[in-house]
Amino acid sequence: MSIKSITGLAVAMALFTSPTHAKTQIEWWHAMGGALGQKVNQIASDFNASQSEYEIKPVYKGTYAETMTSAVASFRAKNQPAIVQVFEVGTASMMGAKKAVFPVYQLMKKTNEPFDPNSYLSTVTGYYTTSDGKMMSLPFNSSTPVLYYNKALFKKAGIEQPPKTWKEMEAVSQKLLDSGVKCGFTTTWQSWTQIENFGARNNLPIATKNNGFDGVDTTFLFNKAPFVNHIQQMADWSKSGIFKYGGRQSDAMPLFYTQECAMVMESSAGFAGIKENMRGLDIGVSQLPYDDTLVQKPANTIIGGASLWVMSGRPDAEYNGVAKFFTYLSSPEVQADWHQATGYLPVTKAAYALTQQQGFYQQNPGADTAILQMTTSEPTTNSKGLRFGNFLQTREIVDEELEKVWSGKQTAQAALDNAVVRGNEQLRRFERTQQ
């Protein structure tokens, strides 16, 4: 055997017998079930295939609330994941848990990973950024409420344009009822759409301290006249069929799917579900209505959805991988694909531009409504977002009190007064944990 053959054999044997380099595994706990969960798995799989050092392992942990509760419990037990998806109402709680989180701006700096907060949409990042401009978590699945409408029912009623104001909502709904439709409109996520976004859209504060951004010693203000008048108007409309309550969260969607109601206020991320459930029907998407007695031009709506938080107490090798993954996740190609597949907003300007270039909005009319609604004006103090501790509990309180209005058991004023008192108790409870 020649020297060359022996050398080649030795190299081959050395390669065969040497231990393979194991990838650093990084757990990502999330709340994306069904088709969204499959998309999350695909994103992780594509990242894992793009490099040889790190392996992202997505773990579905149930609902948003269950995922956040699991993350808190795991940190106390010292077996926390590196990444956890937390819904927007958990932001204040995560910011308050200083020992448990590794802020994204610090992570990217420590790992020397390129990071420009200005490349993200300001209406998205504002929710997850400190008052001095430091990004605490990475925006991932951001949505905002829009108005969906049934074009066939509109045509039958002789309506050419969707309503832009609440006055027009009444007029359009009455025309629909006159044409034989059972219900003008319904709404999902009533605290988010009819209190929180009503405030943002009409440039009204729903609490003191810049909606909680300037301190945990905030108090709620959504029992003031504009909110009371709006809720009372909806209560009056519910008697005639202009408005019909369909339940909490997204429980009202079947009213729209079955064409009982011609319009629905729902998350922009509901677009995929509407297309799936209403195949063959032409569905329009319009911006959320505003009250033209309060503002001449509406402000932007605020986001829902969730962001990715990095937990403290993990090895540096994992953090290096998390930073690489966040860069990958924020790339225009990945963000544009996520946006187009799910209906969530593209969280970077580059992803929005790429989606435009790809002709997606021309092929899918209305798919850009949410982002236009979010970006046509600079966020105001009242429209940049909310930051309240125990806000999940407050939303449940709002649900309880509003349901008493829809059933005729109490006035809008009594309901919102009660919700503010009970919500303030939740704020004080959270405030005590921060002292």
C-alpha positions as a LaTeX table, in Angstrom:
\begin{tabular}{lrrr}
\hline
Residue & $x$ (\AA) & $y$ (\AA) & $z$ (\AA) \\
\hline
Met1 & 0.00 & 0.00 & 0.00 \\
Ser2 & 1.39 & 3.43 & $-0.89$ \\
Ile3 & 2.17 & 6.11 & 1.68 \\
Lys4 & $-0.62$ & 8.20 & 0.15 \\
Ser5 & $-3.17$ & 5.38 & 0.59 \\
Ile6 & $-2.10$ & 4.75 & 4.20 \\
Thr7 & $-2.38$ & 8.45 & 5.03 \\
Gly8 & $-5.82$ & 8.63 & 3.46 \\
Leu9 & $-6.97$ & 5.55 & 5.37 \\
Ala10 & $-5.69$ & 7.00 & 8.66 \\
Val11 & $-7.55$ & 10.25 & 8.09 \\
Ala12 & $-10.75$ & 8.39 & 7.22 \\
Met13 & $-10.47$ & 6.21 & 10.34 \\
Ala14 & $-9.80$ & 9.24 & 12.51 \\
Leu15 & $-12.88$ & 10.98 & 11.15 \\
Phe16 & $-14.95$ & 7.84 & 11.63 \\
Thr17 & $-13.89$ & 7.25 & 15.22 \\
Ser18 & $-13.83$ & 10.87 & 16.51 \\
Pro19 & $-16.91$ & 11.92 & 18.51 \\
Thr20 & $-19.41$ & 14.06 & 16.59 \\
His21 & $-19.84$ & 17.61 & 17.81 \\
Ala22 & $-23.21$ & 17.87 & 19.59 \\
Lys23 & $-25.33$ & 20.92 & 18.91 \\
Thr24 & $-26.16$ & 23.21 & 21.84 \\
Gln25 & $-29.84$ & 22.63 & 22.52 \\
Ile26 & $-32.08$ & 25.63 & 23.25 \\
Glu27 & $-35.64$ & 25.21 & 24.53 \\
Trp28 & $-38.32$ & 27.60 & 23.26 \\
Trp29 & $-41.61$ & 27.40 & 25.16 \\
His30 & $-44.57$ & 28.72 & 23.18 \\
Ala31 & $-48.37$ & 28.92 & 23.06 \\
Met32 & $-48.93$ & 28.33 & 19.35 \\
Gly33 & $-51.24$ & 25.36 & 18.74 \\
Gly34 & $-52.54$ & 23.81 & 15.52 \\
Ala35 & $-51.35$ & 25.29 & 12.23 \\
Leu36 & $-49.46$ & 28.07 & 14.04 \\
Gly37 & $-47.58$ & 25.46 & 16.04 \\
Gln38 & $-46.61$ & 23.70 & 12.83 \\
Lys39 & $-45.27$ & 26.99 & 11.49 \\
Val40 & $-43.25$ & 27.51 & 14.67 \\
Asn41 & $-41.78$ & 24.02 & 14.26 \\
Gln42 & $-40.89$ & 24.80 & 10.66 \\
Ile43 & $-39.12$ & 28.05 & 11.62 \\
Ala44 & $-37.07$ & 26.18 & 14.23 \\
Ser45 & $-36.28$ & 23.33 & 11.82 \\
Asp46 & $-35.14$ & 25.75 & 9.10 \\
Phe47 & $-32.88$ & 27.59 & 11.55 \\
Asn48 & $-31.43$ & 24.31 & 12.80 \\
Ala49 & $-30.64$ & 23.29 & 9.23 \\
Ser50 & $-29.03$ & 26.66 & 8.47 \\
Gln51 & $-26.08$ & 26.16 & 10.85 \\
Ser52 & $-24.34$ & 23.40 & 12.78 \\
Glu53 & $-23.84$ & 24.80 & 16.30 \\
Tyr54 & $-27.33$ & 25.23 & 17.78 \\
Glu55 & $-30.65$ & 23.37 & 17.89 \\
Ile56 & $-33.85$ & 25.23 & 18.77 \\
Lys57 & $-36.35$ & 22.88 & 20.41 \\
Pro58 & $-39.91$ & 24.32 & 20.39 \\
Val59 & $-42.15$ & 23.07 & 23.21 \\
Tyr60 & $-45.89$ & 23.77 & 23.16 \\
Lys61 & $-47.06$ & 24.65 & 26.71 \\
Gly62 & $-50.77$ & 25.37 & 26.17 \\
Thr63 & $-52.51$ & 28.75 & 26.26 \\
Tyr64 & $-50.69$ & 32.04 & 26.74 \\
Ala65 & $-51.63$ & 32.08 & 30.42 \\
Glu66 & $-50.53$ & 28.45 & 30.89 \\
Thr67 & $-47.22$ & 29.10 & 29.11 \\
Met68 & $-46.43$ & 32.10 & 31.29 \\
Thr69 & $-47.42$ & 30.25 & 34.47 \\
Ser70 & $-45.20$ & 27.31 & 33.46 \\
Ala71 & $-42.27$ & 29.65 & 32.83 \\
Val72 & $-42.61$ & 31.28 & 36.25 \\
Ala73 & $-42.81$ & 27.88 & 37.97 \\
Ser74 & $-39.81$ & 26.55 & 36.00 \\
Phe75 & $-37.68$ & 29.53 & 37.01 \\
Arg76 & $-38.45$ & 28.92 & 40.68 \\
Ala77 & $-37.52$ & 25.25 & 40.17 \\
Lys78 & $-34.33$ & 26.31 & 38.30 \\
Asn79 & $-35.19$ & 24.38 & 35.13 \\
Gln80 & $-36.38$ & 27.31 & 33.00 \\
Pro81 & $-36.15$ & 27.36 & 29.19 \\
Ala82 & $-33.92$ & 29.84 & 27.37 \\
Ile83 & $-36.85$ & 31.40 & 25.46 \\
Val84 & $-40.50$ & 31.78 & 26.44 \\
Gln85 & $-43.33$ & 33.35 & 24.45 \\
Val86 & $-45.36$ & 35.76 & 26.61 \\
Phe87 & $-48.56$ & 37.54 & 25.53 \\
Glu88 & $-48.65$ & 41.33 & 25.52 \\
Val89 & $-50.69$ & 41.61 & 28.74 \\
Gly90 & $-47.86$ & 39.83 & 30.57 \\
Thr91 & $-45.28$ & 42.47 & 29.59 \\
Ala92 & $-45.44$ & 44.48 & 32.83 \\
Ser93 & $-45.15$ & 41.32 & 34.91 \\
Met94 & $-42.10$ & 40.17 & 32.94 \\
Met95 & $-40.47$ & 43.58 & 33.22 \\
Gly96 & $-41.10$ & 43.47 & 36.95 \\
Ala97 & $-39.40$ & 40.06 & 37.27 \\
Lys98 & $-35.92$ & 41.54 & 36.87 \\
Lys99 & $-34.02$ & 38.53 & 38.22 \\
Ala100 & $-35.83$ & 36.12 & 35.90 \\
Val101 & $-35.26$ & 37.79 & 32.55 \\
Phe102 & $-32.27$ & 38.62 & 30.37 \\
Pro103 & $-33.29$ & 41.75 & 28.39 \\
Val104 & $-32.89$ & 41.37 & 24.64 \\
Tyr105 & $-30.89$ & 44.57 & 24.24 \\
Gln106 & $-28.36$ & 43.24 & 26.79 \\
Leu107 & $-28.31$ & 39.79 & 25.19 \\
Met108 & $-27.51$ & 41.14 & 21.73 \\
Lys109 & $-24.81$ & 43.42 & 23.10 \\
Lys110 & $-23.17$ & 40.68 & 25.19 \\
Thr111 & $-23.07$ & 38.26 & 22.24 \\
Asn112 & $-21.88$ & 40.93 & 19.78 \\
Glu113 & $-24.81$ & 40.13 & 17.51 \\
Pro114 & $-25.82$ & 42.97 & 15.13 \\
Phe115 & $-29.03$ & 44.53 & 16.43 \\
Asp116 & $-30.85$ & 47.70 & 15.39 \\
Pro117 & $-34.09$ & 48.40 & 17.31 \\
Asn118 & $-34.99$ & 51.02 & 14.68 \\
Ser119 & $-35.41$ & 48.31 & 12.04 \\
Tyr120 & $-38.59$ & 47.18 & 13.83 \\
Leu121 & $-41.96$ & 48.93 & 13.56 \\
Ser122 & $-42.19$ & 51.54 & 16.33 \\
Thr123 & $-45.87$ & 50.76 & 16.94 \\
Val124 & $-44.81$ & 47.20 & 17.73 \\
Thr125 & $-41.60$ & 47.74 & 19.67 \\
Gly126 & $-43.08$ & 50.50 & 21.84 \\
Tyr127 & $-45.00$ & 47.88 & 23.77 \\
Tyr128 & $-41.83$ & 45.97 & 24.66 \\
Thr129 & $-39.44$ & 48.86 & 25.22 \\
Thr130 & $-38.53$ & 50.79 & 28.36 \\
Ser131 & $-39.31$ & 54.50 & 28.56 \\
Asp132 & $-35.66$ & 55.24 & 27.70 \\
Gly133 & $-35.79$ & 53.15 & 24.52 \\
Lys134 & $-34.32$ & 49.76 & 25.53 \\
Met135 & $-35.96$ & 46.68 & 23.99 \\
Met136 & $-36.72$ & 44.10 & 26.65 \\
Ser137 & $-38.15$ & 41.30 & 24.50 \\
Leu138 & $-38.25$ & 40.41 & 20.81 \\
Pro139 & $-41.57$ & 41.04 & 19.02 \\
Phe140 & $-42.75$ & 37.82 & 17.40 \\
Asn141 & $-46.46$ & 37.43 & 16.70 \\
Ser142 & $-48.01$ & 40.88 & 16.74 \\
Ser143 & $-51.59$ & 41.55 & 15.68 \\
Thr144 & $-54.09$ & 44.38 & 15.88 \\
Pro145 & $-57.89$ & 44.42 & 15.58 \\
Val146 & $-59.50$ & 45.23 & 12.23 \\
Leu147 & $-63.02$ & 45.20 & 10.81 \\
Tyr148 & $-63.96$ & 42.25 & 8.58 \\
Tyr149 & $-67.10$ & 42.48 & 6.45 \\
Asn150 & $-69.10$ & 40.22 & 4.17 \\
Lys151 & $-69.02$ & 41.77 & 0.69 \\
Ala152 & $-71.98$ & 39.74 & $-0.63$ \\
Leu153 & $-74.22$ & 40.92 & 2.21 \\
Phe154 & $-73.03$ & 44.49 & 1.67 \\
Lys155 & $-73.83$ & 44.28 & $-2.05$ \\
Lys156 & $-77.30$ & 42.88 & $-1.35$ \\
Ala157 & $-77.97$ & 45.82 & 0.99 \\
Gly158 & $-76.68$ & 48.33 & $-1.55$ \\
Ile159 & $-73.67$ & 49.32 & 0.57 \\
Glu160 & $-70.60$ & 50.29 & $-1.45$ \\
Gln161 & $-68.05$ & 51.17 & 1.25 \\
Pro162 & $-67.30$ & 49.77 & 4.73 \\
Pro163 & $-67.96$ & 52.13 & 7.64 \\
Lys164 & $-65.09$ & 54.30 & 8.87 \\
Thr165 & $-66.74$ & 55.87 & 11.93 \\
Trp166 & $-69.04$ & 54.62 & 14.65 \\
Lys167 & $-71.86$ & 56.77 & 13.23 \\
Glu168 & $-71.41$ & 54.97 & 9.92 \\
Met169 & $-71.36$ & 51.62 & 11.75 \\
Glu170 & $-74.90$ & 52.36 & 12.93 \\
Ala171 & $-76.13$ & 53.50 & 9.51 \\
Val172 & $-74.53$ & 50.59 & 7.63 \\
Ser173 & $-75.81$ & 48.05 & 10.17 \\
Gln174 & $-79.35$ & 49.39 & 9.86 \\
Lys175 & $-79.19$ & 49.02 & 6.07 \\
Leu176 & $-78.01$ & 45.45 & 6.51 \\
Leu177 & $-80.88$ & 44.69 & 8.90 \\
Asp178 & $-83.37$ & 46.24 & 6.46 \\
Ser179 & $-82.03$ & 43.90 & 3.74 \\
Gly180 & $-82.70$ & 40.83 & 5.86 \\
Val181 & $-79.43$ & 40.28 & 7.71 \\
Lys182 & $-80.01$ & 39.26 & 11.34 \\
Cys183 & $-77.12$ & 41.19 & 12.91 \\
Gly184 & $-75.03$ & 44.15 & 11.84 \\
Phe185 & $-71.83$ & 43.47 & 13.73 \\
Thr186 & $-70.27$ & 41.50 & 16.54 \\
Thr187 & $-66.92$ & 41.75 & 18.29 \\
Thr188 & $-64.26$ & 39.49 & 19.70 \\
Trp189 & $-61.92$ & 40.24 & 22.63 \\
Gln190 & $-64.22$ & 43.00 & 23.91 \\
Ser191 & $-61.77$ & 44.57 & 26.38 \\
Trp192 & $-59.06$ & 44.73 & 23.71 \\
Thr193 & $-61.30$ & 46.03 & 20.92 \\
Gln194 & $-63.95$ & 48.11 & 22.70 \\
Ile195 & $-61.98$ & 49.57 & 25.64 \\
Glu196 & $-58.22$ & 49.41 & 24.98 \\
Asn197 & $-58.31$ & 50.08 & 21.24 \\
Phe198 & $-61.27$ & 52.44 & 21.50 \\
Gly199 & $-58.99$ & 54.52 & 23.73 \\
Ala200 & $-55.99$ & 54.27 & 21.40 \\
Arg201 & $-57.96$ & 54.93 & 18.20 \\
Asn202 & $-59.60$ & 58.02 & 19.69 \\
Asn203 & $-56.45$ & 59.22 & 21.49 \\
Leu204 & $-57.89$ & 58.73 & 24.98 \\
Pro205 & $-55.93$ & 57.48 & 27.99 \\
Ile206 & $-57.32$ & 54.38 & 29.65 \\
Ala207 & $-55.13$ & 54.96 & 32.73 \\
Thr208 & $-52.86$ & 57.51 & 34.37 \\
Lys209 & $-49.05$ & 57.50 & 34.16 \\
Asn210 & $-49.09$ & 57.30 & 30.33 \\
Asn211 & $-51.13$ & 54.09 & 30.37 \\
Gly212 & $-48.77$ & 52.58 & 32.94 \\
Phe213 & $-45.52$ & 53.22 & 31.05 \\
Asp214 & $-44.36$ & 55.75 & 33.65 \\
Gly215 & $-44.94$ & 53.72 & 36.78 \\
Val216 & $-46.81$ & 50.90 & 38.46 \\
Asp217 & $-48.73$ & 53.42 & 40.61 \\
Thr218 & $-51.19$ & 53.92 & 37.75 \\
Thr219 & $-55.00$ & 53.99 & 38.00 \\
Phe220 & $-57.62$ & 53.23 & 35.35 \\
Leu221 & $-59.66$ & 55.96 & 33.61 \\
Phe222 & $-61.91$ & 53.99 & 31.28 \\
Asn223 & $-65.06$ & 54.90 & 33.23 \\
Lys224 & $-64.93$ & 58.43 & 31.79 \\
Ala225 & $-67.72$ & 59.75 & 29.55 \\
Pro226 & $-66.35$ & 58.76 & 26.07 \\
Phe227 & $-66.02$ & 55.10 & 27.08 \\
Val228 & $-69.35$ & 55.06 & 28.93 \\
Asn229 & $-71.16$ & 56.62 & 25.98 \\
His230 & $-69.62$ & 54.09 & 23.60 \\
Ile231 & $-70.55$ & 51.05 & 25.70 \\
Gln232 & $-74.05$ & 52.39 & 26.36 \\
Gln233 & $-74.51$ & 52.95 & 22.63 \\
Met234 & $-73.53$ & 49.32 & 21.97 \\
Ala235 & $-75.99$ & 48.20 & 24.66 \\
Asp236 & $-78.77$ & 50.16 & 22.96 \\
Trp237 & $-77.79$ & 48.68 & 19.60 \\
Ser238 & $-77.94$ & 45.16 & 21.01 \\
Lys239 & $-81.69$ & 45.58 & 21.51 \\
Ser240 & $-82.31$ & 46.12 & 17.79 \\
Gly241 & $-79.78$ & 43.67 & 16.36 \\
Ile242 & $-77.28$ & 46.26 & 15.17 \\
Phe243 & $-74.84$ & 44.65 & 17.63 \\
Lys244 & $-74.86$ & 41.11 & 18.97 \\
Tyr245 & $-72.59$ & 39.81 & 21.71 \\
Gly246 & $-71.11$ & 36.43 & 20.88 \\
Gly247 & $-68.91$ & 35.62 & 23.88 \\
Arg248 & $-65.41$ & 36.14 & 25.21 \\
Gln249 & $-62.13$ & 36.01 & 23.33 \\
Ser250 & $-62.88$ & 34.76 & 19.79 \\
Asp251 & $-66.15$ & 33.00 & 20.64 \\
Ala252 & $-68.14$ & 35.44 & 18.48 \\
Met253 & $-66.52$ & 34.32 & 15.21 \\
Pro254 & $-69.21$ & 31.70 & 14.34 \\
Leu255 & $-71.72$ & 34.57 & 14.12 \\
Phe256 & $-69.62$ & 35.91 & 11.25 \\
Tyr257 & $-68.73$ & 32.53 & 9.73 \\
Thr258 & $-72.42$ & 31.58 & 9.44 \\
Gln259 & $-73.27$ & 35.04 & 7.99 \\
Glu260 & $-75.62$ & 35.84 & 10.86 \\
Cys261 & $-73.58$ & 39.01 & 11.45 \\
Ala262 & $-72.25$ & 40.89 & 8.44 \\
Met263 & $-69.29$ & 42.47 & 10.26 \\
Val264 & $-66.90$ & 41.48 & 13.02 \\
Met265 & $-64.08$ & 43.21 & 14.86 \\
Glu266 & $-61.35$ & 40.63 & 15.20 \\
Ser267 & $-57.57$ & 40.29 & 15.27 \\
Ser268 & $-55.66$ & 40.72 & 12.00 \\
Ala269 & $-54.32$ & 37.24 & 12.79 \\
Gly270 & $-57.86$ & 35.93 & 12.34 \\
Phe271 & $-57.58$ & 36.40 & 8.57 \\
Ala272 & $-56.35$ & 32.85 & 7.96 \\
Gly273 & $-59.21$ & 31.37 & 10.01 \\
Ile274 & $-61.77$ & 33.47 & 8.14 \\
Lys275 & $-60.44$ & 32.31 & 4.77 \\
Glu276 & $-60.54$ & 28.70 & 5.99 \\
Asn277 & $-64.08$ & 28.89 & 7.40 \\
Met278 & $-65.59$ & 31.06 & 4.65 \\
Arg279 & $-64.14$ & 29.57 & 1.50 \\
Gly280 & $-65.74$ & 30.91 & $-1.65$ \\
Leu281 & $-67.02$ & 34.04 & 0.09 \\
Asp282 & $-65.58$ & 37.47 & $-0.63$ \\
Ile283 & $-64.49$ & 39.00 & 2.68 \\
Gly284 & $-63.36$ & 42.61 & 2.97 \\
Val285 & $-60.97$ & 44.03 & 5.55 \\
Ser286 & $-61.24$ & 47.60 & 6.79 \\
Gln287 & $-59.73$ & 49.67 & 9.56 \\
Leu288 & $-61.28$ & 49.77 & 13.02 \\
Pro289 & $-63.93$ & 52.52 & 13.26 \\
Tyr290 & $-63.29$ & 55.68 & 15.24 \\
Asp291 & $-65.55$ & 58.25 & 16.93 \\
Asp292 & $-65.54$ & 61.41 & 14.79 \\
Thr293 & $-67.08$ & 63.40 & 17.65 \\
Leu294 & $-63.83$ & 62.83 & 19.57 \\
Val295 & $-61.12$ & 63.07 & 16.88 \\
Gln296 & $-60.93$ & 64.29 & 13.30 \\
Lys297 & $-58.23$ & 61.78 & 12.40 \\
Pro298 & $-57.88$ & 58.43 & 14.21 \\
Ala299 & $-54.65$ & 57.39 & 15.86 \\
Asn300 & $-53.10$ & 53.96 & 15.36 \\
Thr301 & $-54.51$ & 50.91 & 17.06 \\
Ile302 & $-52.39$ & 48.96 & 19.54 \\
Ile303 & $-51.09$ & 45.45 & 19.27 \\
Gly304 & $-52.00$ & 42.11 & 20.69 \\
Gly305 & $-50.09$ & 38.87 & 20.32 \\
Ala306 & $-46.84$ & 38.07 & 22.06 \\
Ser307 & $-43.09$ & 38.56 & 22.21 \\
Leu308 & $-40.15$ & 36.31 & 23.03 \\
Trp309 & $-38.48$ & 36.74 & 26.41 \\
Val310 & $-35.08$ & 35.34 & 27.31 \\
Met311 & $-34.85$ & 33.75 & 30.74 \\
Ser312 & $-31.80$ & 34.31 & 32.94 \\
Gly313 & $-29.73$ & 31.50 & 34.43 \\
Arg314 & $-28.87$ & 29.61 & 31.22 \\
Pro315 & $-25.32$ & 28.84 & 29.97 \\
Asp316 & $-23.51$ & 31.35 & 27.76 \\
Ala317 & $-23.41$ & 28.84 & 24.90 \\
Glu318 & $-27.22$ & 28.88 & 24.83 \\
Tyr319 & $-27.34$ & 32.65 & 24.86 \\
Asn320 & $-25.02$ & 32.81 & 21.85 \\
Gly321 & $-27.47$ & 30.54 & 20.03 \\
Val322 & $-30.52$ & 32.55 & 21.14 \\
Ala323 & $-28.94$ & 35.72 & 19.77 \\
Lys324 & $-28.19$ & 33.99 & 16.43 \\
Phe325 & $-31.76$ & 32.67 & 16.32 \\
Phe326 & $-33.23$ & 36.13 & 17.03 \\
Thr327 & $-31.22$ & 37.57 & 14.14 \\
Tyr328 & $-32.50$ & 34.77 & 11.90 \\
Leu329 & $-36.08$ & 35.23 & 13.12 \\
Ser330 & $-35.94$ & 38.97 & 12.39 \\
Ser331 & $-34.62$ & 38.54 & 8.84 \\
Pro332 & $-36.88$ & 39.95 & 6.09 \\
Glu333 & $-37.39$ & 36.54 & 4.49 \\
Val334 & $-38.45$ & 34.74 & 7.68 \\
Gln335 & $-40.64$ & 37.62 & 8.90 \\
Ala336 & $-42.33$ & 38.09 & 5.52 \\
Asp337 & $-43.09$ & 34.37 & 5.33 \\
Trp338 & $-44.50$ & 34.34 & 8.90 \\
His339 & $-46.65$ & 37.41 & 8.15 \\
Gln340 & $-48.01$ & 36.01 & 4.89 \\
Ala341 & $-48.75$ & 32.56 & 6.32 \\
Thr342 & $-50.44$ & 33.69 & 9.53 \\
Gly343 & $-51.87$ & 37.21 & 9.22 \\
Tyr344 & $-49.66$ & 38.49 & 12.04 \\
Leu345 & $-47.94$ & 41.79 & 11.35 \\
Pro346 & $-44.46$ & 41.83 & 9.82 \\
Val347 & $-42.51$ & 43.27 & 12.78 \\
Thr348 & $-39.74$ & 44.83 & 10.67 \\
Lys349 & $-39.88$ & 47.50 & 7.98 \\
Ala350 & $-37.79$ & 45.31 & 5.68 \\
Ala351 & $-40.25$ & 42.40 & 5.93 \\
Tyr352 & $-43.13$ & 44.70 & 5.02 \\
Ala353 & $-41.18$ & 46.06 & 2.04 \\
Leu354 & $-40.31$ & 42.53 & 0.89 \\
Thr355 & $-43.95$ & 41.44 & 1.13 \\
Gln356 & $-44.92$ & 44.43 & $-1.02$ \\
Gln357 & $-42.23$ & 43.57 & $-3.58$ \\
Gln358 & $-43.45$ & 39.99 & $-3.74$ \\
Gly359 & $-46.92$ & 41.22 & $-4.74$ \\
Phe360 & $-48.63$ & 39.58 & $-1.75$ \\
Tyr361 & $-50.94$ & 42.52 & $-1.03$ \\
Gln362 & $-52.05$ & 42.73 & $-4.66$ \\
Gln363 & $-52.93$ & 39.03 & $-4.61$ \\
Asn364 & $-54.57$ & 39.28 & $-1.15$ \\
Pro365 & $-56.53$ & 42.55 & $-0.94$ \\
Gly366 & $-56.95$ & 43.71 & 2.65 \\
Ala367 & $-53.95$ & 41.83 & 3.99 \\
Asp368 & $-52.11$ & 45.13 & 4.47 \\
Thr369 & $-55.00$ & 46.88 & 6.27 \\
Ala370 & $-53.61$ & 46.14 & 9.73 \\
Ile371 & $-50.14$ & 47.45 & 8.99 \\
Leu372 & $-51.51$ & 50.60 & 7.34 \\
Gln373 & $-53.71$ & 51.14 & 10.39 \\
Met374 & $-50.64$ & 50.81 & 12.61 \\
Thr375 & $-48.23$ & 52.97 & 10.61 \\
Thr376 & $-50.08$ & 55.88 & 8.96 \\
Ser377 & $-49.42$ & 58.15 & 11.95 \\
Glu378 & $-46.84$ & 58.41 & 14.71 \\
Pro379 & $-47.99$ & 56.76 & 17.96 \\
Thr380 & $-49.31$ & 59.15 & 20.60 \\
Thr381 & $-48.93$ & 58.77 & 24.35 \\
Asn382 & $-52.35$ & 57.13 & 24.32 \\
Ser383 & $-51.74$ & 54.83 & 21.33 \\
Lys384 & $-48.25$ & 53.45 & 21.88 \\
Gly385 & $-49.50$ & 50.63 & 24.09 \\
Leu386 & $-50.39$ & 49.66 & 27.65 \\
Arg387 & $-48.35$ & 48.44 & 30.58 \\
Phe388 & $-50.35$ & 47.14 & 33.54 \\
Gly389 & $-49.59$ & 44.48 & 36.09 \\
Asn390 & $-52.16$ & 41.68 & 36.54 \\
Phe391 & $-53.83$ & 42.85 & 33.34 \\
Leu392 & $-55.07$ & 39.40 & 32.42 \\
Gln393 & $-57.22$ & 39.48 & 35.56 \\
Thr394 & $-58.44$ & 42.99 & 34.73 \\
Arg395 & $-59.51$ & 41.88 & 31.25 \\
Glu396 & $-61.57$ & 39.10 & 32.85 \\
Ile397 & $-63.15$ & 41.69 & 35.15 \\
Val398 & $-64.06$ & 43.85 & 32.15 \\
Asp399 & $-65.62$ & 40.79 & 30.49 \\
Glu400 & $-67.74$ & 40.09 & 33.55 \\
Glu401 & $-68.96$ & 43.67 & 33.90 \\
Leu402 & $-69.69$ & 44.17 & 30.18 \\
Glu403 & $-71.68$ & 40.94 & 30.04 \\
Lys404 & $-74.01$ & 42.44 & 32.65 \\
Val405 & $-74.51$ & 45.41 & 30.31 \\
Trp406 & $-75.32$ & 43.24 & 27.28 \\
Ser407 & $-77.83$ & 41.25 & 29.34 \\
Gly408 & $-79.50$ & 44.43 & 30.59 \\
Lys409 & $-78.56$ & 43.88 & 34.24 \\
Gln410 & $-76.63$ & 47.13 & 34.67 \\
Thr411 & $-75.83$ & 50.40 & 32.91 \\
Ala412 & $-72.59$ & 51.10 & 31.10 \\
Gln413 & $-71.63$ & 53.63 & 33.77 \\
Ala414 & $-72.15$ & 51.13 & 36.61 \\
Ala415 & $-70.25$ & 48.43 & 34.71 \\
Leu416 & $-67.22$ & 50.58 & 33.93 \\
Asp417 & $-67.19$ & 52.09 & 37.43 \\
Asn418 & $-67.12$ & 48.56 & 38.86 \\
Ala419 & $-64.45$ & 47.44 & 36.40 \\
Val420 & $-62.24$ & 50.41 & 37.28 \\
Val421 & $-62.56$ & 49.82 & 41.04 \\
Arg422 & $-61.84$ & 46.09 & 40.67 \\
Gly423 & $-59.09$ & 46.70 & 38.11 \\
Asn424 & $-57.39$ & 49.22 & 40.40 \\
Glu425 & $-57.34$ & 46.56 & 43.12 \\
Gln426 & $-55.37$ & 44.35 & 40.72 \\
Leu427 & $-52.97$ & 47.23 & 40.00 \\
Arg428 & $-52.36$ & 47.82 & 43.72 \\
Arg429 & $-51.79$ & 44.10 & 44.25 \\
Phe430 & $-49.15$ & 44.13 & 41.51 \\
Glu431 & $-47.63$ & 47.37 & 42.83 \\
Arg432 & $-47.03$ & 45.75 & 46.23 \\
Thr433 & $-44.97$ & 42.98 & 44.57 \\
Gln434 & $-42.65$ & 45.60 & 43.08 \\
Gln435 & $-41.76$ & 47.29 & 46.37 \\
\hline
\end{tabular}
